[in-house]
Amino acid sequence: MALKPTVARYALAGPGPLLTQTILLTDRVHRALVELSDGSAVFTGCDSSKRPLQGHRHAHIFCESVPCSRGEITEISIYAPMGFSPLDEEALQKLKEIYDDQGASTSLVLLGLGQPAELGSTSPLFSRSRSWLSHTPFLPTRHPKATRAGVAKVDSTGFQIGCPEHELLRLLGLAGFPEPEEMERVAYARLGEKEVPWDAFVRRREGDGRGPANGKGYGFRIVFPEAVQGPVAVGYGGHFGMGGFAGEE
């Protein structure tokens, strides 16, 4: 029995927005797919009773920028571990134009559907690697904890509970990844020839008053004890292109 495809990959037919606008573009892609699929659970993230699905197995939307560009988004991938049904595939095939609030369009060309392991040679987000570098900012979902006296609360990890490092370790574990052997902060993303700080990225979905825990973005390089299959994406906005890592091997 053939496996359901879990990835749909697109190229932008013309100049796209900068990678710093990822969360805005992915939100529009999400809304378009919900409409084109008549509310399929794989795109809405909710069941027929409007209850959120468990396990983060519904669609994640990732944006990429080829190294030779000036930082514009050049590819978009839709990844859903639960897989796409034939009706979902029809919706993905119909996704050809995305419009912003001013009516400007972004044209998409479907390159194909498949599995993450089949894309490792064409996308670092879907590679198999030990070493991973932040591609978009990691946005923590909890605040650092301290005592009433202002002393940081620390657990067995050695990090303050709720600090970015602690949150990254916690969320990677919940996502099923092994604990990294190494972890270091990275101050910026490289877009074309520019070094762009993480706070230059839009970090909140349109209309979402909640947002990430402290509003800031962080970057990391992490090394796992063994190679893992991408994608690796955790934290606030993980289904909308945030908290994504690119394999370095």
PDB file of C-alpha atoms in Angstrom:
ATOM      1  CA  MET A   1       0.000   0.000   0.000  1.00  0.00           C
ATOM      2  CA  ALA A   2       1.459   3.360  -1.069  1.00  0.00           C
ATOM      3  CA  LEU A   3       2.180   5.930   1.613  1.00  0.00           C
ATOM      4  CA  LYS A   4       0.152   9.113   1.645  1.00  0.00           C
ATOM      5  CA  PRO A   5       2.293  12.067   0.575  1.00  0.00           C
ATOM      6  CA  THR A   6       3.212  14.269   3.532  1.00  0.00           C
ATOM      7  CA  VAL A   7       4.943  17.154   1.718  1.00  0.00           C
ATOM      8  CA  ALA A   8       3.836  19.467  -1.093  1.00  0.00           C
ATOM      9  CA  ARG A   9       6.553  21.713  -2.451  1.00  0.00           C
ATOM     10  CA  TYR A  10       6.061  24.934  -4.437  1.00  0.00           C
ATOM     11  CA  ALA A  11       8.233  27.493  -6.186  1.00  0.00           C
ATOM     12  CA  LEU A  12       7.285  31.142  -6.348  1.00  0.00           C
ATOM     13  CA  ALA A  13       6.788  32.124  -9.980  1.00  0.00           C
ATOM     14  CA  GLY A  14       8.011  35.685  -9.432  1.00  0.00           C
ATOM     15  CA  PRO A  15       9.699  37.849  -6.808  1.00  0.00           C
ATOM     16  CA  GLY A  16       8.333  37.071  -3.363  1.00  0.00           C
ATOM     17  CA  PRO A  17       8.436  38.923  -0.051  1.00  0.00           C
ATOM     18  CA  LEU A  18      11.545  38.722   2.100  1.00  0.00           C
ATOM     19  CA  LEU A  19      12.011  35.693   4.344  1.00  0.00           C
ATOM     20  CA  THR A  20      11.458  38.081   7.272  1.00  0.00           C
ATOM     21  CA  GLN A  21       7.786  38.172   6.177  1.00  0.00           C
ATOM     22  CA  THR A  22       7.408  34.380   6.459  1.00  0.00           C
ATOM     23  CA  ILE A  23       4.657  34.309   9.086  1.00  0.00           C
ATOM     24  CA  LEU A  24       2.496  36.717   7.050  1.00  0.00           C
ATOM     25  CA  LEU A  25       2.800  34.691   3.837  1.00  0.00           C
ATOM     26  CA  THR A  26       2.277  31.327   5.531  1.00  0.00           C
ATOM     27  CA  ASP A  27      -0.855  32.650   7.247  1.00  0.00           C
ATOM     28  CA  ARG A  28      -2.268  33.569   3.818  1.00  0.00           C
ATOM     29  CA  VAL A  29      -1.331  30.153   2.420  1.00  0.00           C
ATOM     30  CA  HIS A  30      -3.093  28.546   5.388  1.00  0.00           C
ATOM     31  CA  ARG A  31      -6.293  30.541   4.824  1.00  0.00           C
ATOM     32  CA  ALA A  32      -6.265  29.724   1.112  1.00  0.00           C
ATOM     33  CA  LEU A  33      -5.877  25.975   1.743  1.00  0.00           C
ATOM     34  CA  VAL A  34      -8.656  25.966   4.356  1.00  0.00           C
ATOM     35  CA  GLU A  35     -10.956  27.540   1.761  1.00  0.00           C
ATOM     36  CA  LEU A  36      -9.830  25.360  -1.164  1.00  0.00           C
ATOM     37  CA  SER A  37     -10.220  22.167   0.899  1.00  0.00           C
ATOM     38  CA  ASP A  38     -13.601  23.155   2.379  1.00  0.00           C
ATOM     39  CA  GLY A  39     -12.091  23.035   5.867  1.00  0.00           C
ATOM     40  CA  SER A  40     -10.089  19.799   5.784  1.00  0.00           C
ATOM     41  CA  ALA A  41      -8.700  18.910   9.222  1.00  0.00           C
ATOM     42  CA  VAL A  42      -5.173  18.599   7.849  1.00  0.00           C
ATOM     43  CA  PHE A  43      -5.233  22.334   7.089  1.00  0.00           C
ATOM     44  CA  THR A  44      -7.493  23.680   9.860  1.00  0.00           C
ATOM     45  CA  GLY A  45      -5.810  21.700  12.644  1.00  0.00           C
ATOM     46  CA  CYS A  46      -9.259  20.948  14.110  1.00  0.00           C
ATOM     47  CA  ASP A  47     -11.631  18.002  13.949  1.00  0.00           C
ATOM     48  CA  SER A  48     -15.266  18.136  12.800  1.00  0.00           C
ATOM     49  CA  SER A  49     -16.292  19.408  16.264  1.00  0.00           C
ATOM     50  CA  LYS A  50     -13.761  22.297  16.027  1.00  0.00           C
ATOM     51  CA  ARG A  51     -11.543  20.712  18.654  1.00  0.00           C
ATOM     52  CA  PRO A  52      -7.770  21.132  18.087  1.00  0.00           C
ATOM     53  CA  LEU A  53      -6.017  18.026  16.802  1.00  0.00           C
ATOM     54  CA  GLN A  54      -3.389  16.537  19.097  1.00  0.00           C
ATOM     55  CA  GLY A  55       0.237  15.804  18.300  1.00  0.00           C
ATOM     56  CA  HIS A  56       1.031  18.575  15.788  1.00  0.00           C
ATOM     57  CA  ARG A  57       0.379  16.202  12.881  1.00  0.00           C
ATOM     58  CA  HIS A  58      -1.525  18.722  10.764  1.00  0.00           C
ATOM     59  CA  ALA A  59      -0.009  21.094   8.211  1.00  0.00           C
ATOM     60  CA  HIS A  60       3.177  23.055   8.831  1.00  0.00           C
ATOM     61  CA  ILE A  61       4.009  25.694   6.216  1.00  0.00           C
ATOM     62  CA  PHE A  62       7.668  26.524   5.585  1.00  0.00           C
ATOM     63  CA  CYS A  63       9.293  29.224   3.477  1.00  0.00           C
ATOM     64  CA  GLU A  64      12.808  29.139   2.048  1.00  0.00           C
ATOM     65  CA  SER A  65      15.161  31.542   0.331  1.00  0.00           C
ATOM     66  CA  VAL A  66      17.835  30.159  -2.000  1.00  0.00           C
ATOM     67  CA  PRO A  67      21.358  31.292  -1.009  1.00  0.00           C
ATOM     68  CA  CYS A  68      21.915  33.187  -4.275  1.00  0.00           C
ATOM     69  CA  SER A  69      18.857  35.393  -3.696  1.00  0.00           C
ATOM     70  CA  ARG A  70      18.715  38.680  -1.777  1.00  0.00           C
ATOM     71  CA  GLY A  71      16.638  37.083   0.938  1.00  0.00           C
ATOM     72  CA  GLU A  72      13.338  36.796  -0.930  1.00  0.00           C
ATOM     73  CA  ILE A  73      11.147  33.744  -0.352  1.00  0.00           C
ATOM     74  CA  THR A  74      11.687  31.403  -3.306  1.00  0.00           C
ATOM     75  CA  GLU A  75      10.032  28.135  -2.174  1.00  0.00           C
ATOM     76  CA  ILE A  76       7.146  27.117   0.062  1.00  0.00           C
ATOM     77  CA  SER A  77       6.565  23.635   1.494  1.00  0.00           C
ATOM     78  CA  ILE A  78       3.444  22.254   3.166  1.00  0.00           C
ATOM     79  CA  TYR A  79       4.303  19.394   5.544  1.00  0.00           C
ATOM     80  CA  ALA A  80       1.709  17.299   7.397  1.00  0.00           C
ATOM     81  CA  PRO A  81       2.840  14.110   9.215  1.00  0.00           C
ATOM     82  CA  MET A  82      -0.774  12.801   9.093  1.00  0.00           C
ATOM     83  CA  GLY A  83      -0.570  12.765   5.286  1.00  0.00           C
ATOM     84  CA  PHE A  84      -2.718  14.245   2.533  1.00  0.00           C
ATOM     85  CA  SER A  85      -5.884  12.513   1.322  1.00  0.00           C
ATOM     86  CA  PRO A  86      -6.851  12.588  -2.385  1.00  0.00           C
ATOM     87  CA  LEU A  87      -9.180  15.520  -1.623  1.00  0.00           C
ATOM     88  CA  ASP A  88      -6.368  17.324   0.184  1.00  0.00           C
ATOM     89  CA  GLU A  89      -4.161  16.763  -2.862  1.00  0.00           C
ATOM     90  CA  GLU A  90      -6.816  18.391  -5.044  1.00  0.00           C
ATOM     91  CA  ALA A  91      -6.746  21.462  -2.821  1.00  0.00           C
ATOM     92  CA  LEU A  92      -2.939  21.562  -2.985  1.00  0.00           C
ATOM     93  CA  GLN A  93      -3.060  21.368  -6.772  1.00  0.00           C
ATOM     94  CA  LYS A  94      -5.516  24.296  -6.864  1.00  0.00           C
ATOM     95  CA  LEU A  95      -3.215  26.504  -4.790  1.00  0.00           C
ATOM     96  CA  LYS A  96      -1.786  28.830  -7.441  1.00  0.00           C
ATOM     97  CA  GLU A  97      -2.272  32.409  -6.202  1.00  0.00           C
ATOM     98  CA  ILE A  98      -1.959  34.040  -2.784  1.00  0.00           C
ATOM     99  CA  TYR A  99      -3.287  37.562  -2.205  1.00  0.00           C
ATOM    100  CA  ASP A 100      -2.297  40.062   0.464  1.00  0.00           C
ATOM    101  CA  ASP A 101      -4.632  42.589   2.094  1.00  0.00           C
ATOM    102  CA  GLN A 102      -3.977  45.101  -0.693  1.00  0.00           C
ATOM    103  CA  GLY A 103      -4.881  42.573  -3.390  1.00  0.00           C
ATOM    104  CA  ALA A 104      -1.326  41.990  -4.636  1.00  0.00           C
ATOM    105  CA  SER A 105      -0.797  38.383  -5.708  1.00  0.00           C
ATOM    106  CA  THR A 106       1.999  35.860  -5.307  1.00  0.00           C
ATOM    107  CA  SER A 107       1.999  33.069  -7.887  1.00  0.00           C
ATOM    108  CA  LEU A 108       2.907  29.505  -6.891  1.00  0.00           C
ATOM    109  CA  VAL A 109       3.958  26.533  -9.011  1.00  0.00           C
ATOM    110  CA  LEU A 110       3.497  23.060  -7.509  1.00  0.00           C
ATOM    111  CA  LEU A 111       6.763  21.157  -7.912  1.00  0.00           C
ATOM    112  CA  GLY A 112       5.473  17.867  -6.542  1.00  0.00           C
ATOM    113  CA  LEU A 113       4.291  15.822  -3.578  1.00  0.00           C
ATOM    114  CA  GLY A 114       6.239  13.241  -1.633  1.00  0.00           C
ATOM    115  CA  GLN A 115       8.017  12.406   1.628  1.00  0.00           C
ATOM    116  CA  PRO A 116      10.580  14.435   3.611  1.00  0.00           C
ATOM    117  CA  ALA A 117      13.414  11.959   2.938  1.00  0.00           C
ATOM    118  CA  GLU A 118      12.915  12.470  -0.801  1.00  0.00           C
ATOM    119  CA  LEU A 119      13.582  16.224  -0.502  1.00  0.00           C
ATOM    120  CA  GLY A 120      16.828  16.198   1.481  1.00  0.00           C
ATOM    121  CA  SER A 121      18.963  16.908  -1.582  1.00  0.00           C
ATOM    122  CA  THR A 122      16.856  19.915  -2.609  1.00  0.00           C
ATOM    123  CA  SER A 123      15.976  21.503   0.747  1.00  0.00           C
ATOM    124  CA  PRO A 124      18.070  21.814   3.929  1.00  0.00           C
ATOM    125  CA  LEU A 125      14.816  21.939   5.913  1.00  0.00           C
ATOM    126  CA  PHE A 126      14.150  18.313   4.909  1.00  0.00           C
ATOM    127  CA  SER A 127      17.678  16.986   5.192  1.00  0.00           C
ATOM    128  CA  ARG A 128      18.909  14.302   7.560  1.00  0.00           C
ATOM    129  CA  SER A 129      21.570  15.764   9.809  1.00  0.00           C
ATOM    130  CA  ARG A 130      23.087  15.961  13.288  1.00  0.00           C
ATOM    131  CA  SER A 131      23.768  19.686  13.089  1.00  0.00           C
ATOM    132  CA  TRP A 132      20.924  22.179  12.625  1.00  0.00           C
ATOM    133  CA  LEU A 133      21.015  25.977  12.327  1.00  0.00           C
ATOM    134  CA  SER A 134      18.059  28.317  12.922  1.00  0.00           C
ATOM    135  CA  HIS A 135      16.439  29.268   9.622  1.00  0.00           C
ATOM    136  CA  THR A 136      13.683  31.415  11.137  1.00  0.00           C
ATOM    137  CA  PRO A 137      13.486  32.744  14.715  1.00  0.00           C
ATOM    138  CA  PHE A 138      12.639  30.452  17.599  1.00  0.00           C
ATOM    139  CA  LEU A 139       9.816  32.050  19.631  1.00  0.00           C
ATOM    140  CA  PRO A 140       9.460  30.698  23.194  1.00  0.00           C
ATOM    141  CA  THR A 141       5.973  29.960  24.499  1.00  0.00           C
ATOM    142  CA  ARG A 142       6.762  30.360  28.220  1.00  0.00           C
ATOM    143  CA  HIS A 143       8.365  33.018  30.399  1.00  0.00           C
ATOM    144  CA  PRO A 144      11.495  32.490  32.558  1.00  0.00           C
ATOM    145  CA  LYS A 145      10.635  31.539  36.153  1.00  0.00           C
ATOM    146  CA  ALA A 146      12.096  33.109  39.292  1.00  0.00           C
ATOM    147  CA  THR A 147      11.415  33.075  43.015  1.00  0.00           C
ATOM    148  CA  ARG A 148       9.690  35.991  44.764  1.00  0.00           C
ATOM    149  CA  ALA A 149      13.177  37.190  45.653  1.00  0.00           C
ATOM    150  CA  GLY A 150      14.063  37.339  41.971  1.00  0.00           C
ATOM    151  CA  VAL A 151      16.367  34.306  41.989  1.00  0.00           C
ATOM    152  CA  ALA A 152      16.211  32.255  38.782  1.00  0.00           C
ATOM    153  CA  LYS A 153      14.582  28.835  39.123  1.00  0.00           C
ATOM    154  CA  VAL A 154      16.901  26.237  37.618  1.00  0.00           C
ATOM    155  CA  ASP A 155      16.243  22.545  36.973  1.00  0.00           C
ATOM    156  CA  SER A 156      18.391  19.532  36.046  1.00  0.00           C
ATOM    157  CA  THR A 157      19.182  21.002  32.611  1.00  0.00           C
ATOM    158  CA  GLY A 158      21.205  23.747  34.284  1.00  0.00           C
ATOM    159  CA  PHE A 159      19.111  26.418  32.565  1.00  0.00           C
ATOM    160  CA  GLN A 160      16.598  28.790  34.096  1.00  0.00           C
ATOM    161  CA  ILE A 161      13.141  27.259  33.695  1.00  0.00           C
ATOM    162  CA  GLY A 162      11.393  29.003  30.819  1.00  0.00           C
ATOM    163  CA  CYS A 163      14.484  30.710  29.362  1.00  0.00           C
ATOM    164  CA  PRO A 164      14.948  30.302  25.568  1.00  0.00           C
ATOM    165  CA  GLU A 165      17.427  27.415  25.937  1.00  0.00           C
ATOM    166  CA  HIS A 166      15.196  25.601  28.430  1.00  0.00           C
ATOM    167  CA  GLU A 167      12.144  26.115  26.222  1.00  0.00           C
ATOM    168  CA  LEU A 168      13.977  24.837  23.135  1.00  0.00           C
ATOM    169  CA  LEU A 169      15.065  21.675  24.950  1.00  0.00           C
ATOM    170  CA  ARG A 170      11.551  21.113  26.309  1.00  0.00           C
ATOM    171  CA  LEU A 171       9.820  21.568  22.963  1.00  0.00           C
ATOM    172  CA  LEU A 172      12.329  19.446  21.051  1.00  0.00           C
ATOM    173  CA  GLY A 173      11.694  16.644  23.555  1.00  0.00           C
ATOM    174  CA  LEU A 174       7.923  16.970  23.189  1.00  0.00           C
ATOM    175  CA  ALA A 175       8.371  16.789  19.407  1.00  0.00           C
ATOM    176  CA  GLY A 176      10.204  13.463  19.750  1.00  0.00           C
ATOM    177  CA  PHE A 177      13.748  14.629  19.056  1.00  0.00           C
ATOM    178  CA  PRO A 178      16.706  13.446  21.167  1.00  0.00           C
ATOM    179  CA  GLU A 179      18.314  15.890  23.586  1.00  0.00           C
ATOM    180  CA  PRO A 180      21.005  17.891  21.740  1.00  0.00           C
ATOM    181  CA  GLU A 181      24.639  17.304  22.676  1.00  0.00           C
ATOM    182  CA  GLU A 182      25.490  20.914  21.853  1.00  0.00           C
ATOM    183  CA  MET A 183      23.471  24.110  21.773  1.00  0.00           C
ATOM    184  CA  GLU A 184      24.666  27.665  21.209  1.00  0.00           C
ATOM    185  CA  ARG A 185      22.936  30.938  20.409  1.00  0.00           C
ATOM    186  CA  VAL A 186      23.293  32.470  16.952  1.00  0.00           C
ATOM    187  CA  ALA A 187      22.766  36.224  16.694  1.00  0.00           C
ATOM    188  CA  TYR A 188      21.421  36.546  13.162  1.00  0.00           C
ATOM    189  CA  ALA A 189      20.084  34.901  10.023  1.00  0.00           C
ATOM    190  CA  ARG A 190      21.989  35.213   6.762  1.00  0.00           C
ATOM    191  CA  LEU A 191      19.747  36.439   3.936  1.00  0.00           C
ATOM    192  CA  GLY A 192      21.748  36.681   0.737  1.00  0.00           C
ATOM    193  CA  GLU A 193      24.854  38.635   1.732  1.00  0.00           C
ATOM    194  CA  LYS A 194      23.207  40.312   4.734  1.00  0.00           C
ATOM    195  CA  GLU A 195      23.260  39.380   8.406  1.00  0.00           C
ATOM    196  CA  VAL A 196      19.716  40.001   9.668  1.00  0.00           C
ATOM    197  CA  PRO A 197      18.859  39.984  13.403  1.00  0.00           C
ATOM    198  CA  TRP A 198      16.042  37.691  14.463  1.00  0.00           C
ATOM    199  CA  ASP A 199      13.924  40.597  15.650  1.00  0.00           C
ATOM    200  CA  ALA A 200      13.809  41.863  12.044  1.00  0.00           C
ATOM    201  CA  PHE A 201      11.374  38.997  11.333  1.00  0.00           C
ATOM    202  CA  VAL A 202       7.646  39.494  11.755  1.00  0.00           C
ATOM    203  CA  ARG A 203       6.946  37.322  14.797  1.00  0.00           C
ATOM    204  CA  ARG A 204       3.176  37.349  15.194  1.00  0.00           C
ATOM    205  CA  ARG A 205       0.315  36.196  12.993  1.00  0.00           C
ATOM    206  CA  GLU A 206      -2.113  38.822  11.780  1.00  0.00           C
ATOM    207  CA  GLY A 207      -4.945  39.241  14.280  1.00  0.00           C
ATOM    208  CA  ASP A 208      -3.278  37.098  16.951  1.00  0.00           C
ATOM    209  CA  GLY A 209      -3.284  39.167  20.109  1.00  0.00           C
ATOM    210  CA  ARG A 210      -1.518  36.468  22.120  1.00  0.00           C
ATOM    211  CA  GLY A 211       1.780  36.096  20.259  1.00  0.00           C
ATOM    212  CA  PRO A 212       4.994  34.542  21.607  1.00  0.00           C
ATOM    213  CA  ALA A 213       5.865  34.701  25.304  1.00  0.00           C
ATOM    214  CA  ASN A 214       8.084  37.798  25.287  1.00  0.00           C
ATOM    215  CA  GLY A 215       7.843  38.880  21.658  1.00  0.00           C
ATOM    216  CA  LYS A 216      11.548  38.311  20.992  1.00  0.00           C
ATOM    217  CA  GLY A 217      13.149  35.960  18.477  1.00  0.00           C
ATOM    218  CA  TYR A 218      16.193  33.757  19.079  1.00  0.00           C
ATOM    219  CA  GLY A 219      18.520  31.703  16.930  1.00  0.00           C
ATOM    220  CA  PHE A 220      20.465  28.554  17.766  1.00  0.00           C
ATOM    221  CA  ARG A 221      22.834  25.977  16.386  1.00  0.00           C
ATOM    222  CA  ILE A 222      22.029  22.538  17.830  1.00  0.00           C
ATOM    223  CA  VAL A 223      23.833  19.229  17.413  1.00  0.00           C
ATOM    224  CA  PHE A 224      22.012  15.966  18.121  1.00  0.00           C
ATOM    225  CA  PRO A 225      23.823  12.746  19.190  1.00  0.00           C
ATOM    226  CA  GLU A 226      22.705  11.149  15.928  1.00  0.00           C
ATOM    227  CA  ALA A 227      21.310  12.366  12.623  1.00  0.00           C
ATOM    228  CA  VAL A 228      17.595  13.203  12.618  1.00  0.00           C
ATOM    229  CA  GLN A 229      15.226  13.614   9.694  1.00  0.00           C
ATOM    230  CA  GLY A 230      13.908  17.120   9.156  1.00  0.00           C
ATOM    231  CA  PRO A 231      11.882  19.165   9.362  1.00  0.00           C
ATOM    232  CA  VAL A 232      12.793  20.506  12.797  1.00  0.00           C
ATOM    233  CA  ALA A 233      10.416  23.307  13.837  1.00  0.00           C
ATOM    234  CA  VAL A 234       9.174  24.152  17.346  1.00  0.00           C
ATOM    235  CA  GLY A 235       7.821  27.053  19.368  1.00  0.00           C
ATOM    236  CA  TYR A 236       5.198  29.703  18.737  1.00  0.00           C
ATOM    237  CA  GLY A 237       4.280  29.816  15.050  1.00  0.00           C
ATOM    238  CA  GLY A 238       5.841  26.421  14.364  1.00  0.00           C
ATOM    239  CA  HIS A 239       2.981  25.629  11.965  1.00  0.00           C
ATOM    240  CA  PHE A 240       3.525  28.977  10.226  1.00  0.00           C
ATOM    241  CA  GLY A 241       7.229  28.848   9.422  1.00  0.00           C
ATOM    242  CA  MET A 242       8.668  30.021  12.724  1.00  0.00           C
ATOM    243  CA  GLY A 243      11.204  28.116  14.820  1.00  0.00           C
ATOM    244  CA  GLY A 244      12.507  26.297  11.747  1.00  0.00           C
ATOM    245  CA  PHE A 245      16.003  24.827  11.460  1.00  0.00           C
ATOM    246  CA  ALA A 246      18.107  23.961   8.411  1.00  0.00           C
ATOM    247  CA  GLY A 247      20.361  20.904   8.354  1.00  0.00           C
ATOM    248  CA  GLU A 248      24.066  21.716   7.995  1.00  0.00           C
ATOM    249  CA  GLU A 249      25.275  18.346   6.701  1.00  0.00           C
TER     250      GLU A 249
END
